[in-house]
Amino acid sequence: MKIDYSIEPPVVQGRLSLKQIEELVAKPMDTRPNKKFYIALSVSLSALLFGAVCLAFSFYYGTGLWGNNQPVAWGFPIVNFVFWVGIGHAGTLISAILFLLRQRWRTGIARFAQAMTIFAVMCAGIFPIIHTGRPWLAGYLMPYPNQHGLWVNFTSPLVWDVFAVSVYFSVSFVFWYTGLIPDFATLRDRTASKIKKAVYSTFSLGWRHSNRHWQHYEKAYVILAGFATPLVLSVHTIVSFDFAVSIMPGWHTTIFPPYFVAGAIFSGFAMVVTVLVFVRKIFDLQNIITIDHLEKMNKVILATGMMVGYAYSMEFFIAWYSGVEVEQFVFINRAFGPYAWAYWIMVSCNVLSPQLFWFRKIRRSVPLMIVIVIFVNIGMWFERFVIVVTSLHRDYLPSSWGYYTPTFYDLGILLGSFGLFFTLVILFTKMLPVVSISEIKAVADGAQPSHHGGEHNG
Amino acid sequence: MADKKVFAASALFNTPDAIMAAARRIASSGYTKWDVNTPYPVHGMDGAMDMKPSKLGFVTMFFGLAGIGLALLLMWWTLSVDYPLVIGGKPYFALPAFIPVTFEVTVLMATVFTVVSMFAIFFGLPDNSHPLHDTNYMKKVSCDHFGIIVETSDPNYNEAEVTDLLNSFEPVSTSFIYYREEEKYPILQPRFLMFLASTAIIVSIGTYLMLNKLMFIVPFNWMMEQDKIVAQNSSEFFDDGRGMRLPVEGSVARGFIPYPYIGEANPEEVLANPYLPTKENLDLGQRKFLTYCSPCHGNFGDGDSRLNGQFPNPPTLHSNRARDFSDGLIYHIMTNGQNIMPSYASQVTREERWAIVNYIRVLQRAKSANDSDLELIKNGDSF
């Protein structure tokens, strides 16, 4: 088969006109939600409520309801925190890094991925705060002049984390909102409802699609993408410092920052694909979020999956090569100790299952794709479980070894975080344009002047 | 409609090529107050409109550098100046460990201020009362048309010329855009004031309840209310109802030597002064005298404090009687109290009381100095 690589497939398929694109994207906002929407929402709200009740019990009776105890003091809250922060990374990668790399196929999925970043970071933010035991005193994490005369310890990775995650959330939100402003203006000008118009006018800030504005706006978009790129790399690097800066065998390794970032992108892409395949089907966006886009995302999953696999094997190699006995013990214990089941779930889900994406047919098959990305999601959750729990449960002192088991409440709060995430995603799909209207119009066929080279940045 | 003021003349096109051509022509015709509105940024429009490159990057640079400076300044001041603390053997100003927070603050300030200043200062947004809003023109350029406007405020604006020029591009349609009728929304409306007042009241009540009530109910108070024995409080654990235990009879607290003549008005024998009037000792005595004795006896022991006349007058310490007191007797008076003067044993420690005695001796000597003492000072001899 001869393939001409000089011609890219069109970003928007089906030769849609600008108006058709707009109508397609705005349709969920123009129509009343149907029965399926309410069913989906009630399922996710039930999960959220379940988690909220478990959390309320934890607040009332204290964190003793959880499985965390010496020697595994970190347990589920930190596992879930790292998992959710990682999910968020794909959104910034798609919206910022792929934008800087001029990957035009990102346009169809960027808005959605950015929204997922924001929701995932919201889910992540809950866990370290509840893990402190008294979340109502979380304000102490911020440096502010107080009557105790105390300041936070700026040299501690845990404080870096506070800064990294809160800045990540703020910048992602600003980036997302900046992208939404022209769309709010478009929605404002197409709606007939007075209330909707008032809301959209407020959020559009009175945007006029002026080219004197577009000029600065595009500049700002590049600047935001330029800052979001090192930011997203820094966030999971700093999360990995929580582990790597300690002297715990199995944590104290220099491979952690790149390994965590690769893992974050891996899990984030898997989550984006998981949700997107449903969204494009339900909202009839197959022409905007095309199978080509999904295939490209699956390629990223394959690549990052192999990076993660490389990191797993390199950890073992360094443990052997370093000659440090406890380090060697920790890794042998990881693979063949009491938590071997978790380790092998992780390896088979993260390293083996994405290998199927070598086959073009599988990359382009929606049902198989769903199965694989869900495996990846499970595997990446177990990766964090393995890192946190297996290192802690058998440290230097054999007399304090233990076996960590999560309790009912731990599982309930994890379920609740998924409930929160999907509730926000479901509400988002119905309330805001899931695809950037102005960006997708700009990459449609014939949207750019022909004498200017047209597809010049393809 | 005739009395409406025209804001701009506009033309609509339906292809990006047409708008590019029109923009080039308008730009070369010398107009300055004109604009192109497109549903998305059209590539090459900046050049066609002859616009200068965006200066937004300077804002980003300024606030990014400000972020670096502020973050480092904060960490330097808090951890090296205000509350220096050695952490992990690092120096007070541990630059490598400050890098992550510096980076995050830089990114936050650079991005947020870039976006805010772009919308607020560069664009003057939010502005929902611009003449373009709610026009058919706006609705079209929001969707799939490309529009061009020439404002009447342009110095070269001439209605006939501009209309001819716009029509020469063969647009889909042309129209005039009018200023909207002035709408006044006075800020000090009763409803708005009510809103402000109720917000203030709700926030105040909410803050009060959060800080003063919520933190003291279950489970937030579980840190404060524990089943342990709290110092000075009662407890049901012991039969006598006290939380703390009484010391064994006859125990003596560390550093406190029991005074044997307590309660005697005129003791027959007193203690000898164990302290020499060294410089340190006299400095201590002076400090304590000025704190505890001078309010009644005066700064120099003359009995002339400002309490004089409001109270049974405190005696001077320079009377012959007082000068003849032994050191031990003065110490006894301070420890035991005399007439209306209470005991100072609880406020002033044993060593401090003896230091005050030595200082009183200095005052007494100075107040009734002889000429021979002057000679001694002149010669530089010690006393």
mmCIF file with all atom_site columns, N, CA and C in Angstrom, chain A residues 22 60 136 149 151 153 160 181 188-189 197 201 205-206 208-216 223 231 234 438 441 447-450, chain B residues 17 34-38 40 43 45 52 54 60 78 82-83 87 97 104 119 123 125-128 133-134 138 142-143 220 222:
data_model
loop_
_atom_site.group_PDB
_atom_site.id
_atom_site.type_symbol
_atom_site.label_atom_id
_atom_site.label_alt_id
_atom_site.label_comp_id
_atom_site.label_asym_id
_atom_site.label_entity_id
_atom_site.label_seq_id
_atom_site.pdbx_PDB_ins_code
_atom_site.Cartn_x
_atom_site.Cartn_y
_atom_site.Cartn_z
_atom_site.occupancy
_atom_site.B_iso_or_equiv
_atom_site.pdbx_formal_charge
_atom_site.auth_seq_id
_atom_site.auth_comp_id
_atom_site.auth_asym_id
_atom_site.auth_atom_id
_atom_site.pdbx_PDB_model_num
ATOM 1   N N  . GLU A 1 22  ? -20.894 25.058 13.842 1.00 0.00 ? 22  GLU A N  1
ATOM 2   C CA . GLU A 1 22  ? -21.376 25.755 15.028 1.00 0.00 ? 22  GLU A CA 1
ATOM 3   C C  . GLU A 1 22  ? -22.642 25.103 15.569 1.00 0.00 ? 22  GLU A C  1
ATOM 4   N N  . TYR A 1 60  ? -16.423 13.140 60.920 1.00 0.00 ? 60  TYR A N  1
ATOM 5   C CA . TYR A 1 60  ? -17.018 13.075 62.244 1.00 0.00 ? 60  TYR A CA 1
ATOM 6   C C  . TYR A 1 60  ? -16.189 12.194 63.173 1.00 0.00 ? 60  TYR A C  1
ATOM 7   N N  . TRP A 1 136 ? -10.507 21.471 57.736 1.00 0.00 ? 136 TRP A N  1
ATOM 8   C CA . TRP A 1 136 ? -10.987 22.849 57.901 1.00 0.00 ? 136 TRP A CA 1
ATOM 9   C C  . TRP A 1 136 ? -9.846  23.796 58.273 1.00 0.00 ? 136 TRP A C  1
ATOM 10  N N  . GLY A 1 149 ? 2.858   33.846 64.293 1.00 0.00 ? 149 GLY A N  1
ATOM 11  C CA . GLY A 1 149 ? 4.184   34.289 63.858 1.00 0.00 ? 149 GLY A CA 1
ATOM 12  C C  . GLY A 1 149 ? 4.922   33.245 63.067 1.00 0.00 ? 149 GLY A C  1
ATOM 13  N N  . TRP A 1 151 ? 5.616   30.698 59.553 1.00 0.00 ? 151 TRP A N  1
ATOM 14  C CA . TRP A 1 151 ? 5.522   30.657 58.095 1.00 0.00 ? 151 TRP A CA 1
ATOM 15  C C  . TRP A 1 151 ? 5.591   29.206 57.665 1.00 0.00 ? 151 TRP A C  1
ATOM 16  N N  . ASN A 1 153 ? 7.095   26.033 55.530 1.00 0.00 ? 153 ASN A N  1
ATOM 17  C CA . ASN A 1 153 ? 8.468   25.650 55.218 1.00 0.00 ? 153 ASN A CA 1
ATOM 18  C C  . ASN A 1 153 ? 8.626   25.542 53.710 1.00 0.00 ? 153 ASN A C  1
ATOM 19  N N  . TRP A 1 160 ? 5.837   22.658 48.202 1.00 0.00 ? 160 TRP A N  1
ATOM 20  C CA . TRP A 1 160 ? 5.957   22.833 46.745 1.00 0.00 ? 160 TRP A CA 1
ATOM 21  C C  . TRP A 1 160 ? 4.700   22.296 46.077 1.00 0.00 ? 160 TRP A C  1
ATOM 22  N N  . ILE A 1 181 ? -13.968 32.406 25.824 1.00 0.00 ? 181 ILE A N  1
ATOM 23  C CA . ILE A 1 181 ? -14.584 33.726 25.653 1.00 0.00 ? 181 ILE A CA 1
ATOM 24  C C  . ILE A 1 181 ? -15.173 33.930 24.242 1.00 0.00 ? 181 ILE A C  1
ATOM 25  N N  . ARG A 1 188 ? -23.792 33.774 22.618 1.00 0.00 ? 188 ARG A N  1
ATOM 26  C CA . ARG A 1 188 ? -24.589 34.958 22.940 1.00 0.00 ? 188 ARG A CA 1
ATOM 27  C C  . ARG A 1 188 ? -25.341 35.432 21.704 1.00 0.00 ? 188 ARG A C  1
ATOM 28  N N  . ASP A 1 189 ? -24.664 35.403 20.546 1.00 0.00 ? 189 ASP A N  1
ATOM 29  C CA . ASP A 1 189 ? -25.277 35.953 19.351 1.00 0.00 ? 189 ASP A CA 1
ATOM 30  C C  . ASP A 1 189 ? -26.218 34.975 18.660 1.00 0.00 ? 189 ASP A C  1
ATOM 31  N N  . LYS A 1 197 ? -28.891 34.671 27.140 1.00 0.00 ? 197 LYS A N  1
ATOM 32  C CA . LYS A 1 197 ? -28.144 35.778 26.552 1.00 0.00 ? 197 LYS A CA 1
ATOM 33  C C  . LYS A 1 197 ? -27.464 36.605 27.640 1.00 0.00 ? 197 LYS A C  1
ATOM 34  N N  . SER A 1 201 ? -23.548 36.859 27.762 1.00 0.00 ? 201 SER A N  1
ATOM 35  C CA . SER A 1 201 ? -22.971 38.196 27.642 1.00 0.00 ? 201 SER A CA 1
ATOM 36  C C  . SER A 1 201 ? -22.001 38.453 28.779 1.00 0.00 ? 201 SER A C  1
ATOM 37  N N  . LEU A 1 205 ? -17.710 38.732 28.287 1.00 0.00 ? 205 LEU A N  1
ATOM 38  C CA . LEU A 1 205 ? -17.093 40.033 28.586 1.00 0.00 ? 205 LEU A CA 1
ATOM 39  C C  . LEU A 1 205 ? -17.321 41.041 27.466 1.00 0.00 ? 205 LEU A C  1
ATOM 40  N N  . GLY A 1 206 ? -18.290 40.774 26.593 1.00 0.00 ? 206 GLY A N  1
ATOM 41  C CA . GLY A 1 206 ? -18.521 41.702 25.485 1.00 0.00 ? 206 GLY A CA 1
ATOM 42  C C  . GLY A 1 206 ? -17.520 41.526 24.358 1.00 0.00 ? 206 GLY A C  1
ATOM 43  N N  . ARG A 1 208 ? -16.027 40.961 20.765 1.00 0.00 ? 208 ARG A N  1
ATOM 44  C CA . ARG A 1 208 ? -16.610 41.428 19.508 1.00 0.00 ? 208 ARG A CA 1
ATOM 45  C C  . ARG A 1 208 ? -15.990 40.775 18.284 1.00 0.00 ? 208 ARG A C  1
ATOM 46  N N  . HIS A 1 209 ? -15.176 39.731 18.455 1.00 0.00 ? 209 HIS A N  1
ATOM 47  C CA . HIS A 1 209 ? -14.514 39.058 17.333 1.00 0.00 ? 209 HIS A CA 1
ATOM 48  C C  . HIS A 1 209 ? -13.683 40.030 16.513 1.00 0.00 ? 209 HIS A C  1
ATOM 49  N N  . SER A 1 210 ? -13.258 41.105 17.156 1.00 0.00 ? 210 SER A N  1
ATOM 50  C CA . SER A 1 210 ? -12.500 42.125 16.427 1.00 0.00 ? 210 SER A CA 1
ATOM 51  C C  . SER A 1 210 ? -11.104 41.616 16.116 1.00 0.00 ? 210 SER A C  1
ATOM 52  N N  . ASN A 1 211 ? -10.609 41.929 14.907 1.00 0.00 ? 211 ASN A N  1
ATOM 53  C CA . ASN A 1 211 ? -9.262  41.469 14.568 1.00 0.00 ? 211 ASN A CA 1
ATOM 54  C C  . ASN A 1 211 ? -8.188  42.237 15.306 1.00 0.00 ? 211 ASN A C  1
ATOM 55  N N  . ARG A 1 212 ? -8.549  43.430 15.790 1.00 0.00 ? 212 ARG A N  1
ATOM 56  C CA . ARG A 1 212 ? -7.583  44.136 16.630 1.00 0.00 ? 212 ARG A CA 1
ATOM 57  C C  . ARG A 1 212 ? -7.448  43.427 17.975 1.00 0.00 ? 212 ARG A C  1
ATOM 58  N N  . HIS A 1 213 ? -8.459  42.649 18.342 1.00 0.00 ? 213 HIS A N  1
ATOM 59  C CA . HIS A 1 213 ? -8.379  41.842 19.560 1.00 0.00 ? 213 HIS A CA 1
ATOM 60  C C  . HIS A 1 213 ? -7.771  40.480 19.277 1.00 0.00 ? 213 HIS A C  1
ATOM 61  N N  . TRP A 1 214 ? -8.200  39.900 18.151 1.00 0.00 ? 214 TRP A N  1
ATOM 62  C CA . TRP A 1 214 ? -7.690  38.559 17.823 1.00 0.00 ? 214 TRP A CA 1
ATOM 63  C C  . TRP A 1 214 ? -6.169  38.539 17.828 1.00 0.00 ? 214 TRP A C  1
ATOM 64  N N  . GLN A 1 215 ? -5.576  39.663 17.375 1.00 0.00 ? 215 GLN A N  1
ATOM 65  C CA . GLN A 1 215 ? -4.112  39.711 17.278 1.00 0.00 ? 215 GLN A CA 1
ATOM 66  C C  . GLN A 1 215 ? -3.468  39.479 18.648 1.00 0.00 ? 215 GLN A C  1
ATOM 67  N N  . HIS A 1 216 ? -3.932  40.267 19.660 1.00 0.00 ? 216 HIS A N  1
ATOM 68  C CA . HIS A 1 216 ? -3.369  40.091 21.003 1.00 0.00 ? 216 HIS A CA 1
ATOM 69  C C  . HIS A 1 216 ? -3.793  38.748 21.587 1.00 0.00 ? 216 HIS A C  1
ATOM 70  N N  . ILE A 1 223 ? 1.416   32.595 24.587 1.00 0.00 ? 223 ILE A N  1
ATOM 71  C CA . ILE A 1 223 ? 2.106   32.815 25.865 1.00 0.00 ? 223 ILE A CA 1
ATOM 72  C C  . ILE A 1 223 ? 1.584   31.822 26.902 1.00 0.00 ? 223 ILE A C  1
ATOM 73  N N  . LEU A 1 231 ? 4.894   24.259 33.017 1.00 0.00 ? 231 LEU A N  1
ATOM 74  C CA . LEU A 1 231 ? 4.120   24.102 34.253 1.00 0.00 ? 231 LEU A CA 1
ATOM 75  C C  . LEU A 1 231 ? 3.649   22.668 34.411 1.00 0.00 ? 231 LEU A C  1
ATOM 76  N N  . SER A 1 234 ? 6.323   20.551 35.418 1.00 0.00 ? 234 SER A N  1
ATOM 77  C CA . SER A 1 234 ? 6.767   20.797 36.794 1.00 0.00 ? 234 SER A CA 1
ATOM 78  C C  . SER A 1 234 ? 5.821   20.179 37.806 1.00 0.00 ? 234 SER A C  1
ATOM 79  N N  . SER A 1 438 ? -14.614 28.527 17.850 1.00 0.00 ? 438 SER A N  1
ATOM 80  C CA . SER A 1 438 ? -13.812 29.424 17.013 1.00 0.00 ? 438 SER A CA 1
ATOM 81  C C  . SER A 1 438 ? -12.573 28.707 16.495 1.00 0.00 ? 438 SER A C  1
ATOM 82  N N  . LYS A 1 441 ? -13.611 26.168 13.694 1.00 0.00 ? 441 LYS A N  1
ATOM 83  C CA . LYS A 1 441 ? -13.959 26.864 12.453 1.00 0.00 ? 441 LYS A CA 1
ATOM 84  C C  . LYS A 1 441 ? -12.686 27.238 11.704 1.00 0.00 ? 441 LYS A C  1
ATOM 85  N N  . ALA A 1 447 ? -11.476 27.679 5.435  1.00 0.00 ? 447 ALA A N  1
ATOM 86  C CA . ALA A 1 447 ? -11.661 28.732 6.426  1.00 0.00 ? 447 ALA A CA 1
ATOM 87  C C  . ALA A 1 447 ? -10.585 29.781 6.354  1.00 0.00 ? 447 ALA A C  1
ATOM 88  N N  . GLN A 1 448 ? -9.453  29.438 5.770  1.00 0.00 ? 448 GLN A N  1
ATOM 89  C CA . GLN A 1 448 ? -8.356  30.392 5.696  1.00 0.00 ? 448 GLN A CA 1
ATOM 90  C C  . GLN A 1 448 ? -8.187  30.857 4.244  1.00 0.00 ? 448 GLN A C  1
ATOM 91  N N  . PRO A 1 449 ? -7.721  32.100 4.069  1.00 0.00 ? 449 PRO A N  1
ATOM 92  C CA . PRO A 1 449 ? -7.571  32.642 2.717  1.00 0.00 ? 449 PRO A CA 1
ATOM 93  C C  . PRO A 1 449 ? -6.686  31.749 1.844  1.00 0.00 ? 449 PRO A C  1
ATOM 94  N N  . SER A 1 450 ? -7.078  31.560 0.596  1.00 0.00 ? 450 SER A N  1
ATOM 95  C CA . SER A 1 450 ? -6.365  30.599 -0.257 1.00 0.00 ? 450 SER A CA 1
ATOM 96  C C  . SER A 1 450 ? -5.000  31.116 -0.672 1.00 0.00 ? 450 SER A C  1
ATOM 97  N N  . ASP B 2 17  ? -11.124 35.181 1.567  1.00 0.00 ? 17  ASP B N  1
ATOM 98  C CA . ASP B 2 17  ? -10.363 35.890 0.541  1.00 0.00 ? 17  ASP B CA 1
ATOM 99  C C  . ASP B 2 17  ? -10.911 37.300 0.336  1.00 0.00 ? 17  ASP B C  1
ATOM 100 N N  . TRP B 2 34  ? -10.884 51.752 11.977 1.00 0.00 ? 34  TRP B N  1
ATOM 101 C CA . TRP B 2 34  ? -11.690 50.750 11.295 1.00 0.00 ? 34  TRP B CA 1
ATOM 102 C C  . TRP B 2 34  ? -11.292 49.402 11.841 1.00 0.00 ? 34  TRP B C  1
ATOM 103 N N  . ASP B 2 35  ? -12.088 48.411 11.573 1.00 0.00 ? 35  ASP B N  1
ATOM 104 C CA . ASP B 2 35  ? -11.819 47.105 12.171 1.00 0.00 ? 35  ASP B CA 1
ATOM 105 C C  . ASP B 2 35  ? -12.408 46.005 11.305 1.00 0.00 ? 35  ASP B C  1
ATOM 106 N N  . VAL B 2 36  ? -11.873 44.816 11.487 1.00 0.00 ? 36  VAL B N  1
ATOM 107 C CA . VAL B 2 36  ? -12.391 43.626 10.810 1.00 0.00 ? 36  VAL B CA 1
ATOM 108 C C  . VAL B 2 36  ? -12.900 42.685 11.884 1.00 0.00 ? 36  VAL B C  1
ATOM 109 N N  . ASN B 2 37  ? -14.091 42.134 11.703 1.00 0.00 ? 37  ASN B N  1
ATOM 110 C CA . ASN B 2 37  ? -14.630 41.184 12.671 1.00 0.00 ? 37  ASN B CA 1
ATOM 111 C C  . ASN B 2 37  ? -14.829 39.847 11.992 1.00 0.00 ? 37  ASN B C  1
ATOM 112 N N  . THR B 2 38  ? -14.179 38.828 12.539 1.00 0.00 ? 38  THR B N  1
ATOM 113 C CA . THR B 2 38  ? -14.275 37.496 11.939 1.00 0.00 ? 38  THR B CA 1
ATOM 114 C C  . THR B 2 38  ? -14.547 36.478 13.034 1.00 0.00 ? 38  THR B C  1
ATOM 115 N N  . TYR B 2 40  ? -13.271 33.775 13.649 1.00 0.00 ? 40  TYR B N  1
ATOM 116 C CA . TYR B 2 40  ? -12.040 33.139 14.153 1.00 0.00 ? 40  TYR B CA 1
ATOM 117 C C  . TYR B 2 40  ? -10.899 33.961 13.578 1.00 0.00 ? 40  TYR B C  1
ATOM 118 N N  . HIS B 2 43  ? -5.753  33.947 9.128  1.00 0.00 ? 43  HIS B N  1
ATOM 119 C CA . HIS B 2 43  ? -4.295  34.048 8.984  1.00 0.00 ? 43  HIS B CA 1
ATOM 120 C C  . HIS B 2 43  ? -3.925  35.157 8.026  1.00 0.00 ? 43  HIS B C  1
ATOM 121 N N  . MET B 2 45  ? -4.251  38.327 8.539  1.00 0.00 ? 45  MET B N  1
ATOM 122 C CA . MET B 2 45  ? -5.046  39.541 8.677  1.00 0.00 ? 45  MET B CA 1
ATOM 123 C C  . MET B 2 45  ? -4.251  40.668 9.325  1.00 0.00 ? 45  MET B C  1
ATOM 124 N N  . LYS B 2 52  ? 0.699   46.834 13.996 1.00 0.00 ? 52  LYS B N  1
ATOM 125 C CA . LYS B 2 52  ? 2.014   46.619 14.608 1.00 0.00 ? 52  LYS B CA 1
ATOM 126 C C  . LYS B 2 52  ? 1.972   45.323 15.426 1.00 0.00 ? 52  LYS B C  1
ATOM 127 N N  . SER B 2 54  ? 1.980   42.711 18.399 1.00 0.00 ? 54  SER B N  1
ATOM 128 C CA . SER B 2 54  ? 1.416   42.848 19.743 1.00 0.00 ? 54  SER B CA 1
ATOM 129 C C  . SER B 2 54  ? 2.516   43.069 20.772 1.00 0.00 ? 54  SER B C  1
ATOM 130 N N  . THR B 2 60  ? 3.838   40.261 29.954 1.00 0.00 ? 60  THR B N  1
ATOM 131 C CA . THR B 2 60  ? 4.177   38.944 30.505 1.00 0.00 ? 60  THR B CA 1
ATOM 132 C C  . THR B 2 60  ? 5.561   38.977 31.129 1.00 0.00 ? 60  THR B C  1
ATOM 133 N N  . THR B 2 78  ? 10.781  35.525 55.031 1.00 0.00 ? 78  THR B N  1
ATOM 134 C CA . THR B 2 78  ? 10.141  34.674 56.042 1.00 0.00 ? 78  THR B CA 1
ATOM 135 C C  . THR B 2 78  ? 11.135  33.701 56.661 1.00 0.00 ? 78  THR B C  1
ATOM 136 N N  . ASP B 2 82  ? 12.544  36.889 59.255 1.00 0.00 ? 82  ASP B N  1
ATOM 137 C CA . ASP B 2 82  ? 11.477  36.946 60.257 1.00 0.00 ? 82  ASP B CA 1
ATOM 138 C C  . ASP B 2 82  ? 11.519  35.754 61.201 1.00 0.00 ? 82  ASP B C  1
ATOM 139 N N  . TYR B 2 83  ? 11.755  34.567 60.710 1.00 0.00 ? 83  TYR B N  1
ATOM 140 C CA . TYR B 2 83  ? 11.746  33.373 61.551 1.00 0.00 ? 83  TYR B CA 1
ATOM 141 C C  . TYR B 2 83  ? 12.818  32.431 61.034 1.00 0.00 ? 83  TYR B C  1
ATOM 142 N N  . ILE B 2 87  ? 16.632  24.060 58.528 1.00 0.00 ? 87  ILE B N  1
ATOM 143 C CA . ILE B 2 87  ? 15.817  22.909 58.133 1.00 0.00 ? 87  ILE B CA 1
ATOM 144 C C  . ILE B 2 87  ? 16.684  21.989 57.291 1.00 0.00 ? 87  ILE B C  1
ATOM 145 N N  . ALA B 2 97  ? 16.331  24.941 47.012 1.00 0.00 ? 97  ALA B N  1
ATOM 146 C CA . ALA B 2 97  ? 15.048  24.479 47.541 1.00 0.00 ? 97  ALA B CA 1
ATOM 147 C C  . ALA B 2 97  ? 13.946  25.506 47.331 1.00 0.00 ? 97  ALA B C  1
ATOM 148 N N  . GLU B 2 104 ? 6.662   28.371 40.265 1.00 0.00 ? 104 GLU B N  1
ATOM 149 C CA . GLU B 2 104 ? 5.193   28.353 40.252 1.00 0.00 ? 104 GLU B CA 1
ATOM 150 C C  . GLU B 2 104 ? 4.636   29.766 40.362 1.00 0.00 ? 104 GLU B C  1
ATOM 151 N N  . PHE B 2 119 ? -7.422  41.674 28.589 1.00 0.00 ? 119 PHE B N  1
ATOM 152 C CA . PHE B 2 119 ? -8.859  41.957 28.501 1.00 0.00 ? 119 PHE B CA 1
ATOM 153 C C  . PHE B 2 119 ? -9.198  43.323 29.062 1.00 0.00 ? 119 PHE B C  1
ATOM 154 N N  . PHE B 2 123 ? -8.068  45.647 25.716 1.00 0.00 ? 123 PHE B N  1
ATOM 155 C CA . PHE B 2 123 ? -9.353  45.583 25.010 1.00 0.00 ? 123 PHE B CA 1
ATOM 156 C C  . PHE B 2 123 ? -10.421 46.464 25.654 1.00 0.00 ? 123 PHE B C  1
ATOM 157 N N  . LEU B 2 125 ? -12.340 45.505 28.026 1.00 0.00 ? 125 LEU B N  1
ATOM 158 C CA . LEU B 2 125 ? -13.479 44.644 28.339 1.00 0.00 ? 125 LEU B CA 1
ATOM 159 C C  . LEU B 2 125 ? -13.547 44.484 29.855 1.00 0.00 ? 125 LEU B C  1
ATOM 160 N N  . PRO B 2 126 ? -14.634 44.110 30.457 1.00 0.00 ? 126 PRO B N  1
ATOM 161 C CA . PRO B 2 126 ? -15.909 43.815 29.815 1.00 0.00 ? 126 PRO B CA 1
ATOM 162 C C  . PRO B 2 126 ? -16.645 45.077 29.356 1.00 0.00 ? 126 PRO B C  1
ATOM 163 N N  . ASP B 2 127 ? -17.252 44.960 28.185 1.00 0.00 ? 127 ASP B N  1
ATOM 164 C CA . ASP B 2 127 ? -18.004 46.069 27.629 1.00 0.00 ? 127 ASP B CA 1
ATOM 165 C C  . ASP B 2 127 ? -19.158 45.483 26.826 1.00 0.00 ? 127 ASP B C  1
ATOM 166 N N  . ASN B 2 128 ? -20.308 45.373 27.477 1.00 0.00 ? 128 ASN B N  1
ATOM 167 C CA . ASN B 2 128 ? -21.458 44.797 26.792 1.00 0.00 ? 128 ASN B CA 1
ATOM 168 C C  . ASN B 2 128 ? -22.356 45.864 26.199 1.00 0.00 ? 128 ASN B C  1
ATOM 169 N N  . HIS B 2 133 ? -22.826 45.461 19.589 1.00 0.00 ? 133 HIS B N  1
ATOM 170 C CA . HIS B 2 133 ? -23.592 44.373 20.185 1.00 0.00 ? 133 HIS B CA 1
ATOM 171 C C  . HIS B 2 133 ? -25.054 44.442 19.775 1.00 0.00 ? 133 HIS B C  1
ATOM 172 N N  . ASP B 2 134 ? -25.648 43.263 19.648 1.00 0.00 ? 134 ASP B N  1
ATOM 173 C CA . ASP B 2 134 ? -27.070 43.127 19.320 1.00 0.00 ? 134 ASP B CA 1
ATOM 174 C C  . ASP B 2 134 ? -27.407 43.625 17.918 1.00 0.00 ? 134 ASP B C  1
ATOM 175 N N  . MET B 2 138 ? -23.199 41.884 14.029 1.00 0.00 ? 138 MET B N  1
ATOM 176 C CA . MET B 2 138 ? -22.522 41.092 15.052 1.00 0.00 ? 138 MET B CA 1
ATOM 177 C C  . MET B 2 138 ? -22.953 39.639 14.968 1.00 0.00 ? 138 MET B C  1
ATOM 178 N N  . SER B 2 142 ? -20.365 36.638 14.165 1.00 0.00 ? 142 SER B N  1
ATOM 179 C CA . SER B 2 142 ? -20.208 35.638 15.220 1.00 0.00 ? 142 SER B CA 1
ATOM 180 C C  . SER B 2 142 ? -20.310 34.237 14.645 1.00 0.00 ? 142 SER B C  1
ATOM 181 N N  . CYS B 2 143 ? -21.002 34.117 13.519 1.00 0.00 ? 143 CYS B N  1
ATOM 182 C CA . CYS B 2 143 ? -21.285 32.784 12.995 1.00 0.00 ? 143 CYS B CA 1
ATOM 183 C C  . CYS B 2 143 ? -20.379 32.444 11.817 1.00 0.00 ? 143 CYS B C  1
ATOM 184 N N  . PHE B 2 220 ? -15.297 19.501 65.426 1.00 0.00 ? 220 PHE B N  1
ATOM 185 C CA . PHE B 2 220 ? -14.150 20.390 65.263 1.00 0.00 ? 220 PHE B CA 1
ATOM 186 C C  . PHE B 2 220 ? -13.429 20.642 66.579 1.00 0.00 ? 220 PHE B C  1
ATOM 187 N N  . TRP B 2 222 ? -12.811 18.422 68.871 1.00 0.00 ? 222 TRP B N  1
ATOM 188 C CA . TRP B 2 222 ? -12.304 17.199 69.489 1.00 0.00 ? 222 TRP B CA 1
ATOM 189 C C  . TRP B 2 222 ? -10.828 17.284 69.816 1.00 0.00 ? 222 TRP B C  1
#
